[in-house]
mmCIF file of C-alpha atoms and ligand atoms in Angstrom:
data_model
loop_
_atom_site.group_PDB
_atom_site.id
_atom_site.type_symbol
_atom_site.label_atom_id
_atom_site.label_comp_id
_atom_site.label_asym_id
_atom_site.label_seq_id
_atom_site.Cartn_x
_atom_site.Cartn_y
_atom_site.Cartn_z
ATOM 1 C CA MET A 1 9.213 3.296 -22.335
ATOM 2 C CA HIS A 2 11.473 0.371 -23.167
ATOM 3 C CA ARG A 3 10.734 -1.761 -26.184
ATOM 4 C CA THR A 4 9.175 -5.114 -25.357
ATOM 5 C CA ARG A 5 7.481 -7.987 -27.155
ATOM 6 C CA ILE A 6 4.449 -7.728 -24.891
ATOM 7 C CA ASP A 7 1.214 -7.341 -26.871
ATOM 8 C CA LEU A 8 0.033 -4.085 -25.277
ATOM 9 C CA THR A 9 0.419 -0.713 -26.998
ATOM 10 C CA ALA A 10 3.112 1.689 -25.806
ATOM 11 C CA LYS A 11 0.370 4.198 -24.986
ATOM 12 C CA SER A 12 -1.466 1.700 -22.803
ATOM 13 C CA ARG A 13 1.775 0.589 -21.122
ATOM 14 C CA ALA A 14 2.719 4.196 -20.374
ATOM 15 C CA ARG A 15 -0.700 4.825 -18.849
ATOM 16 C CA MET A 16 -0.428 1.715 -16.660
ATOM 17 C CA THR A 17 3.090 2.709 -15.614
ATOM 18 C CA GLY A 18 1.759 6.042 -14.368
ATOM 19 C CA LEU A 19 -1.063 4.350 -12.505
ATOM 20 C CA LEU A 20 1.281 1.803 -10.947
ATOM 21 C CA ASN A 21 3.917 4.368 -9.923
ATOM 22 C CA ALA A 22 1.231 6.435 -8.185
ATOM 23 C CA ARG A 23 0.070 3.493 -6.075
ATOM 24 C CA LEU A 24 3.671 2.272 -5.601
ATOM 25 C CA ALA A 25 4.413 5.561 -3.829
ATOM 26 C CA ASP A 26 1.428 5.070 -1.513
ATOM 27 C CA ALA A 27 2.455 1.479 -0.776
ATOM 28 C CA ILE A 28 6.046 2.409 0.114
ATOM 29 C CA ASP A 29 4.763 5.245 2.313
ATOM 30 C CA LEU A 30 2.313 2.853 3.998
ATOM 31 C CA GLN A 31 5.020 0.227 4.537
ATOM 32 C CA LEU A 32 7.165 2.837 6.286
ATOM 33 C CA GLN A 33 4.170 3.946 8.354
ATOM 34 C CA ALA A 34 3.637 0.352 9.531
ATOM 35 C CA LYS A 35 7.334 0.139 10.481
ATOM 36 C CA GLN A 36 7.092 3.472 12.296
ATOM 37 C CA ALA A 37 4.206 2.013 14.318
ATOM 38 C CA HIS A 38 6.118 -1.258 14.861
ATOM 39 C CA TRP A 39 9.104 0.582 16.309
ATOM 40 C CA ASN A 40 7.319 3.149 18.455
ATOM 41 C CA VAL A 41 4.169 1.524 19.828
ATOM 42 C CA LYS A 42 3.893 1.308 23.627
ATOM 43 C CA GLY A 43 1.249 0.239 26.115
ATOM 44 C CA PRO A 44 -0.491 -2.877 27.464
ATOM 45 C CA ASN A 45 -0.946 -4.466 24.002
ATOM 46 C CA PHE A 46 2.655 -3.805 23.055
ATOM 47 C CA ILE A 47 3.757 -7.235 21.896
ATOM 48 C CA ALA A 48 0.579 -8.023 19.912
ATOM 49 C CA LEU A 49 0.643 -4.683 18.101
ATOM 50 C CA HIS A 50 4.430 -4.652 17.673
ATOM 51 C CA GLU A 51 4.180 -8.017 15.898
ATOM 52 C CA LEU A 52 1.028 -7.148 13.918
ATOM 53 C CA PHE A 53 2.573 -3.937 12.565
ATOM 54 C CA ASP A 54 5.673 -5.829 11.430
ATOM 55 C CA ARG A 55 3.555 -8.472 9.710
ATOM 56 C CA LEU A 56 1.607 -5.740 7.910
ATOM 57 C CA ALA A 57 4.839 -4.037 6.821
ATOM 58 C CA GLY A 58 6.060 -7.360 5.435
ATOM 59 C CA GLU A 59 2.873 -7.885 3.432
ATOM 60 C CA LEU A 60 3.042 -4.349 2.076
ATOM 61 C CA GLY A 61 6.619 -5.040 0.984
ATOM 62 C CA GLY A 62 5.250 -7.853 -1.173
ATOM 63 C CA HIS A 63 2.721 -5.500 -2.773
ATOM 64 C CA VAL A 64 5.470 -2.936 -3.396
ATOM 65 C CA ASP A 65 7.571 -5.520 -5.219
ATOM 66 C CA GLU A 66 4.629 -6.772 -7.306
ATOM 67 C CA MET A 67 3.748 -3.282 -8.508
ATOM 68 C CA ALA A 68 7.355 -2.253 -9.189
ATOM 69 C CA GLU A 69 7.983 -5.399 -11.228
ATOM 70 C CA ARG A 70 4.721 -5.027 -13.167
ATOM 71 C CA ILE A 71 5.987 -1.574 -14.163
ATOM 72 C CA THR A 72 9.254 -2.984 -15.452
ATOM 73 C CA ALA A 73 7.454 -5.896 -17.147
ATOM 74 C CA LEU A 74 5.481 -3.265 -19.074
ATOM 75 C CA GLY A 75 8.709 -1.568 -20.170
ATOM 76 C CA GLY A 76 8.476 1.316 -17.722
ATOM 77 C CA ALA A 77 10.726 2.480 -14.912
ATOM 78 C CA ALA A 78 9.713 1.911 -11.307
ATOM 79 C CA GLU A 79 10.182 5.114 -9.318
ATOM 80 C CA GLY A 80 10.632 3.927 -5.754
ATOM 81 C CA THR A 81 13.206 6.271 -4.269
ATOM 82 C CA LEU A 82 12.351 8.055 -1.067
ATOM 83 C CA GLN A 83 12.413 11.406 -2.872
ATOM 84 C CA ALA A 84 10.066 10.233 -5.657
ATOM 85 C CA VAL A 85 7.716 8.628 -3.166
ATOM 86 C CA ALA A 86 7.626 11.626 -0.808
ATOM 87 C CA GLY A 87 6.401 13.892 -3.571
ATOM 88 C CA ARG A 88 3.812 11.483 -4.881
ATOM 89 C CA SER A 89 2.179 9.652 -1.970
ATOM 90 C CA LYS A 90 -1.473 10.553 -1.410
ATOM 91 C CA LEU A 91 -1.504 9.264 2.167
ATOM 92 C CA ALA A 92 -1.739 11.579 5.158
ATOM 93 C CA VAL A 93 1.579 12.335 6.845
ATOM 94 C CA TYR A 94 2.101 9.814 9.652
ATOM 95 C CA PRO A 95 2.415 11.514 13.054
ATOM 96 C CA LEU A 96 5.824 11.224 14.716
ATOM 97 C CA ASP A 97 4.564 11.890 18.250
ATOM 98 C CA VAL A 98 2.235 8.870 18.598
ATOM 99 C CA THR A 99 3.063 6.175 21.147
ATOM 100 C CA GLU A 100 -0.165 4.691 22.545
ATOM 101 C CA GLY A 101 -1.366 1.530 20.791
ATOM 102 C CA ARG A 102 -4.876 2.665 19.888
ATOM 103 C CA ALA A 103 -3.590 5.900 18.352
ATOM 104 C CA HIS A 104 -1.196 3.926 16.128
ATOM 105 C CA VAL A 105 -3.991 1.563 15.095
ATOM 106 C CA ASP A 106 -6.216 4.549 14.292
ATOM 107 C CA ALA A 107 -3.577 6.330 12.227
ATOM 108 C CA LEU A 108 -2.644 3.180 10.316
ATOM 109 C CA ALA A 109 -6.300 2.230 9.721
ATOM 110 C CA ASP A 110 -6.899 5.668 8.161
ATOM 111 C CA SER A 111 -3.976 5.134 5.796
ATOM 112 C CA TYR A 112 -5.074 1.575 4.975
ATOM 113 C CA ALA A 113 -8.588 2.746 4.111
ATOM 114 C CA ARG A 114 -7.279 5.530 1.900
ATOM 115 C CA PHE A 115 -4.868 3.204 0.114
ATOM 116 C CA ALA A 116 -7.520 0.485 -0.382
ATOM 117 C CA LYS A 117 -9.875 3.008 -1.968
ATOM 118 C CA SER A 118 -7.283 4.275 -4.438
ATOM 119 C CA VAL A 119 -6.120 0.742 -5.334
ATOM 120 C CA ARG A 120 -9.709 -0.310 -6.059
ATOM 121 C CA LYS A 121 -10.085 2.738 -8.284
ATOM 122 C CA ALA A 122 -6.829 1.854 -10.055
ATOM 123 C CA SER A 123 -8.121 -1.683 -10.642
ATOM 124 C CA ASP A 124 -11.252 -0.293 -12.337
ATOM 125 C CA GLU A 125 -9.193 2.110 -14.400
ATOM 126 C CA ALA A 126 -6.765 -0.589 -15.564
ATOM 127 C CA GLY A 127 -9.670 -2.874 -16.472
ATOM 128 C CA LYS A 128 -11.390 -0.157 -18.481
ATOM 129 C CA ALA A 129 -8.083 0.594 -20.240
ATOM 130 C CA GLY A 130 -7.872 -3.045 -21.377
ATOM 131 C CA ASP A 131 -5.021 -4.287 -19.149
ATOM 132 C CA ALA A 132 -6.697 -7.159 -17.293
ATOM 133 C CA ASP A 133 -3.409 -8.269 -15.725
ATOM 134 C CA THR A 134 -2.630 -4.929 -14.107
ATOM 135 C CA SER A 135 -6.270 -4.723 -13.032
ATOM 136 C CA ASP A 136 -6.011 -8.193 -11.477
ATOM 137 C CA LEU A 137 -2.792 -7.231 -9.692
ATOM 138 C CA PHE A 138 -4.523 -4.209 -8.146
ATOM 139 C CA THR A 139 -7.525 -6.363 -7.210
ATOM 140 C CA GLY A 140 -5.312 -8.850 -5.385
ATOM 141 C CA ILE A 141 -3.579 -6.024 -3.543
ATOM 142 C CA SER A 142 -6.870 -4.400 -2.542
ATOM 143 C CA ARG A 143 -8.052 -7.743 -1.155
ATOM 144 C CA GLY A 144 -4.885 -7.980 0.960
ATOM 145 C CA VAL A 145 -5.184 -4.380 2.125
ATOM 146 C CA ASP A 146 -8.837 -4.918 3.083
ATOM 147 C CA LYS A 147 -7.704 -7.822 5.222
ATOM 148 C CA GLY A 148 -5.015 -5.678 6.825
ATOM 149 C CA LEU A 149 -7.631 -3.039 7.583
ATOM 150 C CA TRP A 150 -9.767 -5.696 9.259
ATOM 151 C CA LEU A 151 -6.811 -6.813 11.420
ATOM 152 C CA LEU A 152 -6.371 -3.201 12.517
ATOM 153 C CA GLU A 153 -10.025 -2.293 13.004
ATOM 154 C CA ALA A 154 -10.731 -5.421 15.044
ATOM 155 C CA HIS A 155 -8.670 -3.737 17.784
ATOM 156 C CA LEU A 156 -11.055 -0.778 17.769
ATOM 157 C CA GLN A 157 -14.442 -2.422 17.388
ATOM 158 C CA ALA A 158 -14.977 -4.434 20.581
ATOM 159 C CA ASP A 159 -17.481 -1.868 21.819
ATOM 160 C CA ARG A 160 -19.024 -0.865 18.457
HETATM 161 FE FE1 FE2 B 1 11.472 -5.248 14.199
#
């Protein structure tokens, strides 16, 4: 950990850095999954889904940056390389053979739900550890991810 004037203990900052790097890996993985869907989707809803997936990837990029810069603000090192992320992401591997729109929405919705759950848990953990700011950052991200999940699931729920 780098030295900093911030009024949080080095132990607490190190713990938050670990928590943030874990969810940073998921977020980078999820951003790439949304791009994968953006590039490869086909079918009658092509343009709507192609644009939705790109919008989601853009929003996830914002979350990625927020978490990475919270890590460095705490004196830690953000670990956002492809190699670091590949070994750490808790998301399911995104299928490479998917083309049809509904299958992409399904696969992405699964990843969104998994990510939202772990971010909510991270928010609780950060709050209990006494870092209200990191907790608040996670809370804001989980709110955004919940909204993204809604945008995806609305494509699946017309008949349910
Ligand atoms: Fe594009």
